[in-house]
XYZ file of N, CA and C in Angstrom:
786
model
N -21.695 -19.056 -17.171
C -20.899 -18.083 -16.420
C -21.254 -16.671 -16.900
N -21.611 -15.803 -15.969
C -22.060 -14.465 -16.334
C -20.888 -13.584 -16.754
N -21.237 -12.486 -17.425
C -20.208 -11.545 -17.860
C -19.473 -10.940 -16.667
N -20.214 -10.674 -15.589
C -19.599 -10.103 -14.392
C -18.584 -11.072 -13.788
N -18.927 -12.353 -13.791
C -18.010 -13.360 -13.252
C -16.742 -13.442 -14.091
N -16.916 -13.444 -15.412
C -15.757 -13.487 -16.305
C -14.861 -12.267 -16.113
N -15.492 -11.104 -15.987
C -14.722 -9.884 -15.773
C -13.981 -9.933 -14.444
N -14.626 -10.475 -13.431
C -13.992 -10.571 -12.114
C -12.769 -11.479 -12.167
N -12.887 -12.592 -12.887
C -11.749 -13.504 -13.031
C -10.608 -12.811 -13.772
N -10.958 -12.121 -14.852
C -9.935 -11.417 -15.630
C -9.242 -10.355 -14.781
N -10.025 -9.594 -14.033
C -9.467 -8.531 -13.195
C -8.549 -9.122 -12.127
N -8.966 -10.228 -11.537
C -8.146 -10.892 -10.519
C -6.804 -11.333 -11.109
N -6.847 -11.965 -12.273
C -5.619 -12.429 -12.922
C -4.737 -11.255 -13.335
N -5.374 -10.200 -13.817
C -4.619 -9.000 -14.184
C -3.904 -8.426 -12.966
N -4.595 -8.378 -11.839
C -3.982 -7.878 -10.612
C -2.801 -8.722 -10.175
N -2.903 -10.038 -10.368
C -1.798 -10.929 -10.007
C -0.581 -10.678 -10.892
N -0.824 -10.457 -12.184
C 0.278 -10.161 -13.110
C 0.940 -8.836 -12.739
N 0.127 -7.846 -12.418
C 0.681 -6.564 -11.976
C 1.494 -6.762 -10.696
N 1.001 -7.625 -9.818
C 1.726 -7.918 -8.585
C 3.106 -8.480 -8.843
N 3.235 -9.278 -9.908
C 4.545 -9.813 -10.276
C 5.507 -8.677 -10.627
N 4.990 -7.674 -11.339
C 5.819 -6.510 -11.660
C 6.128 -5.689 -10.410
N 5.169 -5.617 -9.498
C 5.405 -4.873 -8.258
C 6.558 -5.487 -7.465
N 6.673 -6.810 -7.523
C 7.795 -7.461 -6.845
C 9.132 -6.988 -7.402
N 9.167 -6.776 -8.707
C 10.382 -6.236 -9.328
C 10.674 -4.847 -8.761
N 9.632 -4.025 -8.672
C 9.801 -2.668 -8.133
C 10.268 -2.705 -6.679
N 9.666 -3.584 -5.894
C 10.007 -3.684 -4.473
C 11.472 -4.065 -4.288
N 11.960 -4.952 -5.136
C 13.348 -5.394 -5.015
C 14.324 -4.355 -5.563
N 13.993 -3.741 -6.689
C 14.986 -2.927 -7.394
C 15.014 -1.462 -6.985
N 13.871 -0.881 -6.658
C 13.853 0.556 -6.354
C 14.777 0.919 -5.190
N 14.756 0.195 -4.072
C 15.682 0.557 -2.978
C 17.149 0.385 -3.351
N 17.410 -0.432 -4.354
C 18.791 -0.674 -4.792
C 19.183 0.219 -5.964
N 18.301 1.159 -6.298
C 18.546 2.112 -7.388
C 18.820 1.395 -8.708
N 18.098 0.305 -8.953
C 18.229 -0.443 -10.198
C 17.047 -0.143 -11.110
N 17.233 -0.331 -12.389
C 16.156 -0.135 -13.354
C 15.062 -1.177 -13.131
N 13.810 -0.737 -13.222
C 12.702 -1.681 -13.073
C 12.301 -2.275 -14.424
N 13.014 -1.886 -15.476
C 12.704 -2.367 -16.824
C 13.761 -3.348 -17.328
N 15.020 -2.985 -17.176
C 16.127 -3.820 -17.647
C 17.071 -4.126 -16.482
N 17.653 -5.319 -16.425
C 17.367 -6.469 -17.291
C 16.050 -7.133 -16.923
N 15.679 -8.168 -17.657
C 14.442 -8.892 -17.371
C 14.586 -9.653 -16.052
N 13.483 -10.203 -15.576
C 13.472 -10.891 -14.280
C 14.507 -12.012 -14.248
N 15.248 -12.061 -13.151
C 16.291 -13.073 -13.003
C 16.467 -13.396 -11.527
N 17.083 -14.522 -11.262
C 17.363 -14.913 -9.884
C 18.431 -13.980 -9.318
N 18.178 -13.325 -8.195
C 19.173 -12.407 -7.630
C 20.419 -13.121 -7.118
N 20.322 -14.436 -6.933
C 21.462 -15.188 -6.403
C 22.390 -15.666 -7.518
N 21.834 -16.346 -8.525
C 22.680 -16.914 -9.579
C 22.608 -16.135 -10.888
N 21.647 -15.213 -10.999
C 21.542 -14.381 -12.187
C 20.845 -15.032 -13.360
N 20.351 -16.255 -13.193
C 19.674 -16.946 -14.289
C 18.357 -16.256 -14.636
N 18.142 -16.038 -15.928
C 16.904 -15.414 -16.380
C 15.722 -16.318 -16.062
N 14.665 -15.723 -15.526
C 13.473 -16.491 -15.174
C 12.600 -16.638 -16.410
N 12.362 -17.878 -16.806
C 11.562 -18.136 -17.995
C 10.079 -17.910 -17.712
N 9.324 -17.726 -18.785
C 7.914 -17.350 -18.655
C 7.126 -18.352 -17.818
N 7.367 -19.646 -18.022
C 6.582 -20.646 -17.289
C 7.001 -20.755 -15.825
N 8.113 -20.113 -15.469
C 8.518 -20.051 -14.063
C 8.142 -18.715 -13.429
N 7.420 -17.904 -14.184
C 7.084 -16.562 -13.709
C 5.573 -16.345 -13.644
N 4.827 -17.439 -13.533
C 3.373 -17.341 -13.401
C 3.049 -16.976 -11.955
N 2.330 -15.885 -11.743
C 2.068 -15.438 -10.371
C 1.505 -16.547 -9.481
N 2.054 -16.660 -8.301
C 1.648 -17.591 -7.241
C 1.874 -19.051 -7.650
N 1.368 -19.442 -8.809
C 1.421 -20.850 -9.226
C 2.860 -21.336 -9.364
N 3.706 -20.540 -10.021
C 5.102 -20.959 -10.205
C 5.806 -21.120 -8.867
N 5.498 -20.241 -7.935
C 6.111 -20.340 -6.606
C 5.747 -21.671 -5.951
N 4.487 -22.050 -6.078
C 4.033 -23.303 -5.473
C 4.644 -24.512 -6.182
N 4.680 -24.471 -7.516
C 5.223 -25.601 -8.274
C 6.717 -25.785 -8.009
N 7.425 -24.676 -7.852
C 8.867 -24.743 -7.596
C 9.178 -24.888 -6.108
N 8.126 -24.934 -5.302
C 8.271 -25.070 -3.846
C 9.148 -23.971 -3.254
N 8.970 -22.786 -3.809
C 9.659 -21.627 -3.261
C 11.154 -21.611 -3.471
N 11.625 -22.218 -4.559
C 13.064 -22.224 -4.831
C 13.330 -21.853 -6.287
N 14.554 -21.408 -6.558
C 14.977 -21.123 -7.929
C 15.222 -22.440 -8.658
N 14.705 -22.569 -9.874
C 14.882 -23.804 -10.636
C 16.361 -24.064 -10.939
N 17.127 -22.986 -11.150
C 18.521 -23.146 -11.569
C 19.465 -23.476 -10.416
N 19.352 -22.729 -9.314
C 20.342 -22.889 -8.242
C 19.755 -23.407 -6.935
N 18.440 -23.471 -6.846
C 17.821 -24.007 -5.642
C 17.724 -23.035 -4.484
N 18.102 -21.776 -4.703
C 18.013 -20.775 -3.640
C 16.552 -20.537 -3.254
N 16.322 -20.375 -1.957
C 14.973 -20.120 -1.484
C 14.470 -18.775 -2.005
N 13.222 -18.753 -2.441
C 12.572 -17.532 -2.905
C 11.708 -16.997 -1.770
N 11.790 -15.711 -1.529
C 11.067 -15.105 -0.415
C 9.560 -15.315 -0.543
N 8.903 -15.495 0.604
C 7.445 -15.604 0.655
C 6.775 -14.330 0.157
N 7.553 -13.246 0.128
C 7.000 -11.958 -0.295
C 6.402 -12.031 -1.697
N 7.007 -12.809 -2.580
C 6.585 -12.819 -3.984
C 5.142 -13.287 -4.164
N 4.760 -14.454 -3.665
C 3.353 -14.844 -3.828
C 2.399 -13.977 -3.010
N 2.859 -13.480 -1.865
C 1.993 -12.635 -1.039
C 1.652 -11.337 -1.770
N 2.658 -10.709 -2.368
C 2.427 -9.466 -3.113
C 1.509 -9.725 -4.308
N 1.739 -10.822 -5.007
C 0.909 -11.147 -6.175
C -0.540 -11.397 -5.776
N -0.734 -12.138 -4.701
C -2.094 -12.424 -4.242
C -2.762 -11.170 -3.687
N -2.011 -10.381 -2.940
C -2.552 -9.139 -2.389
C -2.968 -8.181 -3.500
N -2.139 -8.054 -4.517
C -2.457 -7.173 -5.644
C -3.701 -7.664 -6.383
N -3.792 -8.980 -6.550
C -4.953 -9.557 -7.227
C -6.238 -9.282 -6.446
N -6.185 -9.465 -5.135
C -7.377 -9.252 -4.307
C -7.775 -7.780 -4.265
N -6.796 -6.903 -4.129
C -7.101 -5.470 -4.120
C -7.745 -5.043 -5.438
N -7.205 -5.537 -6.536
C -7.761 -5.195 -7.848
C -9.188 -5.702 -7.979
N -9.418 -6.920 -7.524
C -10.763 -7.494 -7.588
C -11.745 -6.705 -6.727
N -11.349 -6.382 -5.504
C -12.245 -5.654 -4.603
C -12.545 -4.246 -5.129
N -11.545 -3.605 -5.714
C -11.773 -2.288 -6.313
C -12.759 -2.386 -7.474
N -12.607 -3.430 -8.270
C -13.521 -3.631 -9.401
C -14.946 -3.882 -8.913
N -15.083 -4.682 -7.870
C -16.411 -4.991 -7.340
C -17.090 -3.750 -6.762
N -16.294 -2.828 -6.254
C -16.864 -1.623 -5.637
C -17.097 -0.505 -6.652
N -16.164 -0.343 -7.593
C -16.227 0.815 -8.495
C -16.428 0.447 -9.966
N -16.394 -0.846 -10.280
C -16.494 -1.311 -11.670
C -15.384 -0.660 -12.513
N -15.527 -0.654 -13.821
C -14.465 -0.088 -14.663
C -14.706 1.406 -14.879
N -14.665 2.136 -13.794
C -14.899 3.579 -13.810
C -13.573 4.316 -13.671
N -13.566 5.628 -13.914
C -12.332 6.396 -13.670
C -11.820 6.237 -12.239
N -12.740 6.155 -11.290
C -12.337 5.968 -9.895
C -11.579 4.659 -9.718
N -12.048 3.607 -10.385
C -11.355 2.314 -10.295
C -9.904 2.440 -10.756
N -9.691 3.045 -11.907
C -8.339 3.108 -12.464
C -7.418 3.980 -11.603
N -7.953 5.082 -11.091
C -7.139 5.957 -10.245
C -6.774 5.256 -8.940
N -7.764 4.658 -8.289
C -7.494 4.001 -7.014
C -6.699 2.712 -7.192
N -6.802 2.099 -8.365
C -5.960 0.935 -8.659
C -4.488 1.338 -8.645
N -4.156 2.416 -9.335
C -2.769 2.895 -9.345
C -2.318 3.274 -7.937
N -3.204 3.917 -7.204
C -2.895 4.334 -5.837
C -2.607 3.125 -4.948
N -3.466 2.125 -5.013
C -3.287 0.940 -4.162
C -2.048 0.146 -4.548
N -1.750 0.072 -5.839
C -0.540 -0.640 -6.252
C 0.710 0.080 -5.734
N 0.666 1.405 -5.740
C 1.783 2.172 -5.176
C 1.920 1.889 -3.682
N 0.791 1.756 -2.996
C 0.827 1.464 -1.563
C 1.424 0.091 -1.283
N 1.149 -0.869 -2.150
C 1.730 -2.204 -1.975
C 3.252 -2.130 -2.059
N 3.751 -1.431 -3.065
C 5.202 -1.289 -3.224
C 5.802 -0.584 -2.011
N 5.192 0.511 -1.606
C 5.695 1.279 -0.467
C 5.699 0.430 0.802
N 4.637 -0.323 1.014
C 4.519 -1.134 2.225
C 5.668 -2.128 2.353
N 5.938 -2.862 1.294
C 6.947 -3.916 1.394
C 8.372 -3.355 1.373
N 8.565 -2.224 0.719
C 9.880 -1.578 0.795
C 10.123 -1.064 2.210
N 9.108 -0.462 2.796
C 9.253 0.080 4.150
C 9.460 -1.033 5.172
N 8.785 -2.148 4.980
C 8.951 -3.272 5.899
C 10.384 -3.799 5.896
N 10.985 -3.840 4.721
C 12.328 -4.415 4.616
C 13.435 -3.399 4.847
N 13.255 -2.189 4.332
C 14.350 -1.215 4.347
C 14.098 -0.009 5.253
N 12.891 0.122 5.794
C 12.518 1.281 6.614
C 12.710 2.598 5.859
N 12.351 2.584 4.590
C 12.364 3.811 3.790
C 11.105 3.850 2.928
N 10.682 5.059 2.595
C 9.591 5.252 1.641
C 10.159 6.096 0.508
N 10.393 5.505 -0.648
C 11.095 6.212 -1.728
C 10.346 7.455 -2.211
N 11.085 8.548 -2.331
C 10.512 9.766 -2.909
C 10.084 9.535 -4.355
N 10.720 8.572 -5.014
C 10.404 8.303 -6.417
C 8.988 7.762 -6.592
N 8.361 7.363 -5.485
C 6.962 6.921 -5.545
C 6.039 7.985 -4.955
N 6.373 8.479 -3.771
C 5.457 9.385 -3.072
C 5.338 10.751 -3.747
N 6.441 11.313 -4.215
C 6.365 12.647 -4.826
C 5.600 12.638 -6.155
N 5.920 11.717 -7.088
C 5.065 11.636 -8.282
C 3.629 11.262 -7.930
N 3.465 10.502 -6.834
C 2.124 10.128 -6.402
C 1.300 11.333 -5.991
N 1.937 12.292 -5.333
C 1.232 13.518 -4.952
C 0.740 14.250 -6.199
N 1.613 14.353 -7.185
C 1.251 15.027 -8.438
C 0.134 14.271 -9.153
N 0.264 12.943 -9.216
C -0.744 12.127 -9.900
C -2.095 12.212 -9.200
N -2.071 12.189 -7.873
C -3.321 12.285 -7.127
C -4.014 13.613 -7.353
N -3.230 14.686 -7.328
C -3.815 16.014 -7.552
C -4.335 16.137 -8.980
N -3.582 15.623 -9.948
C -4.018 15.691 -11.347
C -5.316 14.916 -11.553
N -5.433 13.773 -10.893
C -6.637 12.952 -11.062
C -7.870 13.626 -10.475
N -7.665 14.550 -9.532
C -8.805 15.199 -8.885
C -9.622 16.034 -9.863
N -9.012 16.439 -10.970
C -9.730 17.228 -11.965
C -10.703 16.368 -12.777
N -10.550 15.042 -12.674
C -11.404 14.133 -13.442
C -12.341 13.323 -12.549
N -12.243 13.537 -11.241
C -13.078 12.793 -10.301
C -13.961 13.774 -9.529
N -15.228 13.873 -9.891
C -16.116 14.846 -9.233
C -16.213 14.663 -7.721
N -16.148 13.420 -7.242
C -16.266 13.184 -5.802
C -15.042 13.692 -5.036
N -13.939 13.894 -5.748
C -12.714 14.367 -5.101
C -12.574 15.879 -5.255
N -12.379 16.345 -6.469
C -12.251 17.782 -6.706
C -10.875 18.299 -6.332
N -10.402 19.289 -7.077
C -9.029 19.736 -6.863
C -8.843 20.453 -5.533
N -9.883 21.167 -5.049
C -9.733 21.843 -3.757
C -9.578 20.827 -2.630
N -10.410 19.795 -2.674
C -10.358 18.738 -1.673
C -8.998 18.042 -1.692
N -8.505 17.779 -2.897
C -7.209 17.126 -3.043
C -6.078 18.014 -2.536
N -6.133 19.284 -2.888
C -5.082 20.212 -2.471
C -5.050 20.366 -0.951
N -6.222 20.502 -0.356
C -6.283 20.594 1.108
C -5.791 19.289 1.731
N -6.101 18.168 1.068
C -5.637 16.875 1.560
C -4.123 16.777 1.574
N -3.487 17.329 0.547
C -2.017 17.322 0.494
C -1.445 18.112 1.667
N -1.990 19.304 1.863
C -1.496 20.172 2.943
C -1.804 19.563 4.310
N -3.036 19.061 4.464
C -3.431 18.483 5.748
C -2.646 17.216 6.049
N -2.466 16.382 5.026
C -1.742 15.131 5.233
C -0.284 15.362 5.590
N 0.398 16.124 4.759
C 1.804 16.390 5.039
C 1.996 17.250 6.270
N 1.144 18.262 6.421
C 1.297 19.190 7.539
C 1.024 18.567 8.888
N 0.017 17.699 8.963
C -0.339 17.100 10.251
C 0.786 16.215 10.780
N 1.347 15.373 9.916
C 2.440 14.515 10.373
C 3.712 15.311 10.627
N 3.892 16.387 9.882
C 5.059 17.237 10.117
C 4.994 17.847 11.514
N 3.810 18.286 11.915
C 3.638 18.846 13.257
C 3.853 17.785 14.331
N 3.323 16.592 14.083
C 3.502 15.498 15.044
C 4.984 15.157 15.192
N 5.669 15.048 14.058
C 7.093 14.706 14.086
C 7.901 15.789 14.794
N 7.556 17.042 14.526
C 8.274 18.156 15.152
C 8.020 18.178 16.656
N 6.765 17.953 17.046
C 6.435 17.937 18.467
C 7.122 16.800 19.201
N 7.155 15.635 18.573
C 7.821 14.478 19.185
C 9.307 14.740 19.363
N 9.900 15.363 18.356
C 11.334 15.642 18.430
C 11.641 16.671 19.517
N 10.751 17.643 19.689
C 10.947 18.634 20.742
C 10.873 17.996 22.127
N 9.936 17.067 22.289
C 9.723 16.457 23.598
C 10.773 15.417 23.942
N 11.198 14.642 22.944
C 12.083 13.509 23.224
C 13.515 13.713 22.752
N 13.729 14.762 21.965
C 15.045 15.011 21.364
C 15.465 13.879 20.424
N 14.475 13.148 19.920
C 14.743 12.052 18.993
C 13.807 12.175 17.803
N 14.263 11.648 16.668
C 13.417 11.649 15.481
C 12.492 10.445 15.539
N 11.191 10.694 15.620
C 10.242 9.596 15.753
C 9.531 9.242 14.463
N 9.618 10.101 13.470
C 8.915 9.848 12.215
C 9.721 10.429 11.067
N 9.920 9.628 10.045
C 10.729 10.076 8.925
C 9.949 10.933 7.949
N 10.689 11.619 7.095
C 10.052 12.453 6.089
C 9.256 11.650 5.081
N 9.608 10.372 4.917
C 8.872 9.525 3.983
C 7.419 9.353 4.387
N 7.171 9.200 5.690
C 5.796 9.065 6.178
C 4.996 10.336 5.906
N 5.648 11.472 6.077
C 4.984 12.760 5.860
C 4.560 12.899 4.401
N 5.476 12.577 3.495
C 5.151 12.676 2.065
C 4.131 11.622 1.647
N 4.173 10.462 2.296
C 3.193 9.422 1.989
C 1.784 9.870 2.367
N 1.633 10.477 3.539
C 0.304 10.929 3.949
C -0.169 12.087 3.069
N 0.763 12.904 2.603
C 0.393 13.954 1.648
C -0.125 13.331 0.356
N 0.505 12.249 -0.087
C 0.037 11.541 -1.279
C -1.358 10.972 -1.058
N -1.591 10.445 0.126
C -2.913 9.909 0.442
C -3.969 11.008 0.422
N -3.612 12.168 0.943
C -4.535 13.294 0.902
C -4.837 13.728 -0.517
N -3.828 13.635 -1.392
C -4.022 14.010 -2.795
C -5.016 13.083 -3.480
N -4.932 11.793 -3.197
C -5.803 10.816 -3.849
C -7.180 10.705 -3.194
N -7.242 10.893 -1.882
C -8.484 10.606 -1.157
C -9.157 11.839 -0.569
N -8.471 12.981 -0.582
C -9.069 14.191 -0.035
C -8.792 14.364 1.450
N -9.046 15.564 1.939
C -8.671 15.888 3.317
C -9.494 15.126 4.355
N -10.717 14.727 4.000
C -11.553 14.020 4.976
C -10.984 12.655 5.346
N -10.119 12.137 4.507
C -9.529 10.828 4.803
C -8.424 10.913 5.849
N -7.844 12.094 6.015
C -6.638 12.224 6.837
C -6.875 11.870 8.307
N -7.896 12.433 8.979
C -8.112 12.041 10.383
C -8.355 10.543 10.538
N -9.103 9.971 9.611
C -9.390 8.534 9.671
C -8.108 7.725 9.536
N -7.278 8.075 8.560
C -6.038 7.326 8.326
C -5.093 7.456 9.516
N -4.965 8.658 10.054
C -4.077 8.863 11.200
C -4.561 8.052 12.402
N -5.867 8.080 12.640
C -6.415 7.363 13.796
C -6.226 5.854 13.658
N -6.637 5.306 12.514
C -6.561 3.849 12.349
C -5.114 3.360 12.294
N -4.247 4.102 11.616
C -2.846 3.676 11.532
C -2.175 3.741 12.898
N -2.487 4.773 13.672
C -1.917 4.890 15.013
C -2.435 3.783 15.926
N -3.726 3.483 15.802
C -4.329 2.438 16.632
C -3.699 1.078 16.346
N -3.699 0.691 15.083
C -3.156 -0.624 14.729
C -1.641 -0.666 14.904
N -0.977 0.456 14.640
C 0.463 0.510 14.854
C 0.826 0.318 16.314
N 0.039 0.921 17.195
C 0.291 0.779 18.632
C 0.069 -0.655 19.092
N -1.010 -1.260 18.610
C -1.313 -2.646 18.994
C -0.197 -3.580 18.536
N 0.213 -3.438 17.283
C 1.273 -4.297 16.749
C 2.593 -4.031 17.460
N 2.906 -2.757 17.680
C 4.159 -2.410 18.342
C 4.244 -2.965 19.751
N 3.175 -2.806 20.520
C 3.162 -3.322 21.889
C 3.244 -4.846 21.906
N 2.569 -5.465 20.946
C 2.612 -6.927 20.867
C 4.018 -7.422 20.554
N 4.677 -6.774 19.597
C 6.037 -7.178 19.235
C 7.009 -6.965 20.389
N 6.841 -5.856 21.106
C 7.723 -5.603 22.244
C 7.527 -6.649 23.335
N 6.276 -7.075 23.522
C 6.004 -8.094 24.534
C 6.590 -9.443 24.131
N 6.493 -9.750 22.835
C 6.992 -11.042 22.350
C 8.515 -11.077 22.346
N 9.110 -10.001 21.852
C 10.566 -9.978 21.691
C 11.302 -9.461 22.919
N 10.541 -9.024 23.899
C 11.149 -8.499 25.123
C 12.059 -7.312 24.833
N 11.657 -6.506 23.856
C 12.456 -5.329 23.515
C 11.842 -4.092 24.145
N 12.624 -3.020 24.196
C 12.117 -1.781 24.765
C 11.477 -0.927 23.678
N 11.197 0.322 24.020
C 10.478 1.209 23.108
C 11.320 1.647 21.918
N 12.590 1.245 21.868
C 13.449 1.633 20.751
C 13.297 0.700 19.547
N 12.441 -0.307 19.676
C 12.240 -1.243 18.580
C 11.746 -0.497 17.340
N 12.499 -0.547 16.228
C 12.081 0.187 15.028
C 10.918 -0.506 14.325
N 9.833 0.217 14.162
C 8.660 -0.314 13.476
C 8.268 0.677 12.388
N 8.344 0.278 11.128
C 7.973 1.203 10.047
C 6.496 1.569 10.126
N 6.205 2.852 9.941
C 4.835 3.335 10.070
C 4.097 3.328 8.734
N 4.856 3.293 7.636
C 4.244 3.328 6.315
C 3.192 2.254 6.078
N 3.465 0.991 6.449
C 2.452 -0.047 6.238
C 1.144 0.225 6.970
N 1.223 0.842 8.142
C -0.002 1.141 8.885
C -0.769 2.295 8.235
N -0.040 3.266 7.710
C -0.701 4.330 6.950
C -1.390 3.746 5.718
N -0.705 2.833 5.038
C -1.285 2.198 3.851
C -2.541 1.414 4.219
N -2.484 0.707 5.333
C -3.653 -0.045 5.789
C -4.823 0.896 6.067
N -4.534 2.016 6.722
C -5.586 2.988 7.012
C -6.201 3.560 5.747
N -5.370 3.808 4.734
C -5.871 4.359 3.473
C -6.766 3.360 2.751
N -6.345 2.105 2.705
C -7.154 1.074 2.045
C -8.461 0.858 2.806
N -8.378 0.874 4.121
C -9.586 0.725 4.935
C -10.555 1.874 4.666
N -10.020 3.067 4.484
C -10.878 4.222 4.188
C -11.560 4.060 2.834
N -10.836 3.555 1.850
C -11.408 3.380 0.511
C -12.633 2.470 0.553
N -12.526 1.375 1.283
C -13.590 0.375 1.253
C -14.647 0.563 2.347
N -14.222 1.043 3.515
C -15.162 1.090 4.636
C -15.143 2.410 5.403
N -14.392 3.388 4.918
C -14.220 4.617 5.681
C -15.517 5.309 6.039
N -16.345 5.542 5.057
C -17.586 6.277 5.309
C -18.525 5.502 6.230
N -18.596 4.184 6.036
C -19.456 3.376 6.903
C -18.963 3.401 8.348
N -17.646 3.294 8.527
C -17.098 3.294 9.885
C -17.275 4.651 10.557
N -17.112 5.717 9.781
C -17.305 7.055 10.347
C -18.760 7.255 10.756
N -19.686 6.837 9.902
C -21.109 6.957 10.223
C -21.468 6.118 11.445
N -20.887 4.923 11.523
C -21.135 4.061 12.686
C -20.618 4.711 13.960
N -19.434 5.309 13.875
C -18.843 5.950 15.051
C -19.684 7.143 15.499
N -20.128 7.947 14.531
C -20.945 9.111 14.875
C -22.281 8.681 15.473
N -22.861 7.621 14.912
C -24.121 7.111 15.451
C -23.926 6.557 16.855
N -22.804 5.882 17.067
C -22.503 5.340 18.394
C -22.324 6.464 19.399
N -21.642 7.534 18.965
C -21.456 8.679 19.852
C -22.775 9.324 20.225
N -23.693 9.410 19.246
C -25.003 9.978 19.530
C -25.793 9.118 20.490
N -25.645 7.795 20.361
C -26.351 6.879 21.256
C -25.842 7.002 22.682
N -24.515 7.119 22.821
C -23.913 7.237 24.152
C -24.352 8.532 24.823
N -24.341 9.631 24.054
C -24.751 10.917 24.629
C -26.228 10.905 24.994
N -27.014 10.184 24.187
C -28.445 10.129 24.467
C -28.748 9.322 25.703
């Protein structure tokens, strides 16, 4: 077994363990609870979860998705978050190795996982993640030559400002609030970590996939346009897509445009 293979396995397992902690954050942050104390416990019966029942993904499968003490069903979210975190960590490692970029984008992606699942359940994006995230992204730009502080700063302004204008315009036209302030601060955080060039890509892809999912859900559920659909997960998807394939997709699109014009 090669050193790269061993490192990949370790990174994958590390990501899964981090995912277990992210589940704690996802559950407790919206409830204004400490993410440190008390230790992990069943939210139904309060029984402390022992170490051998807290192994990412595996414990969920062995316990068949139930609490050992009281038999309460455990949400599918737990293994999904753990597996998603593990895969994201592995893919980041494969692309960036153990570089400063890897560690910065690892923190960024883990924050996106927490934001995504909180927004899906509660339709909120906590300021306690996005605002420190903006600061962290800007601070990291001083150590990442490909980003640079000017690029990061413009990204913050472009990210937050663009969605602010969209939200304001929508409210003027419809007299309704169509986008929350959490989405605006989230896109500003994305601009801080990824730079201003990521913003058009993220807005386009998130709007595209958000529209497809929204229309599909309305067709399935027979609901009207008032169906609440959190936008944060689509922004997160666009940001992750930009990290791994953004430049290739942009180059492909520009090449396709040149071919069509020709």
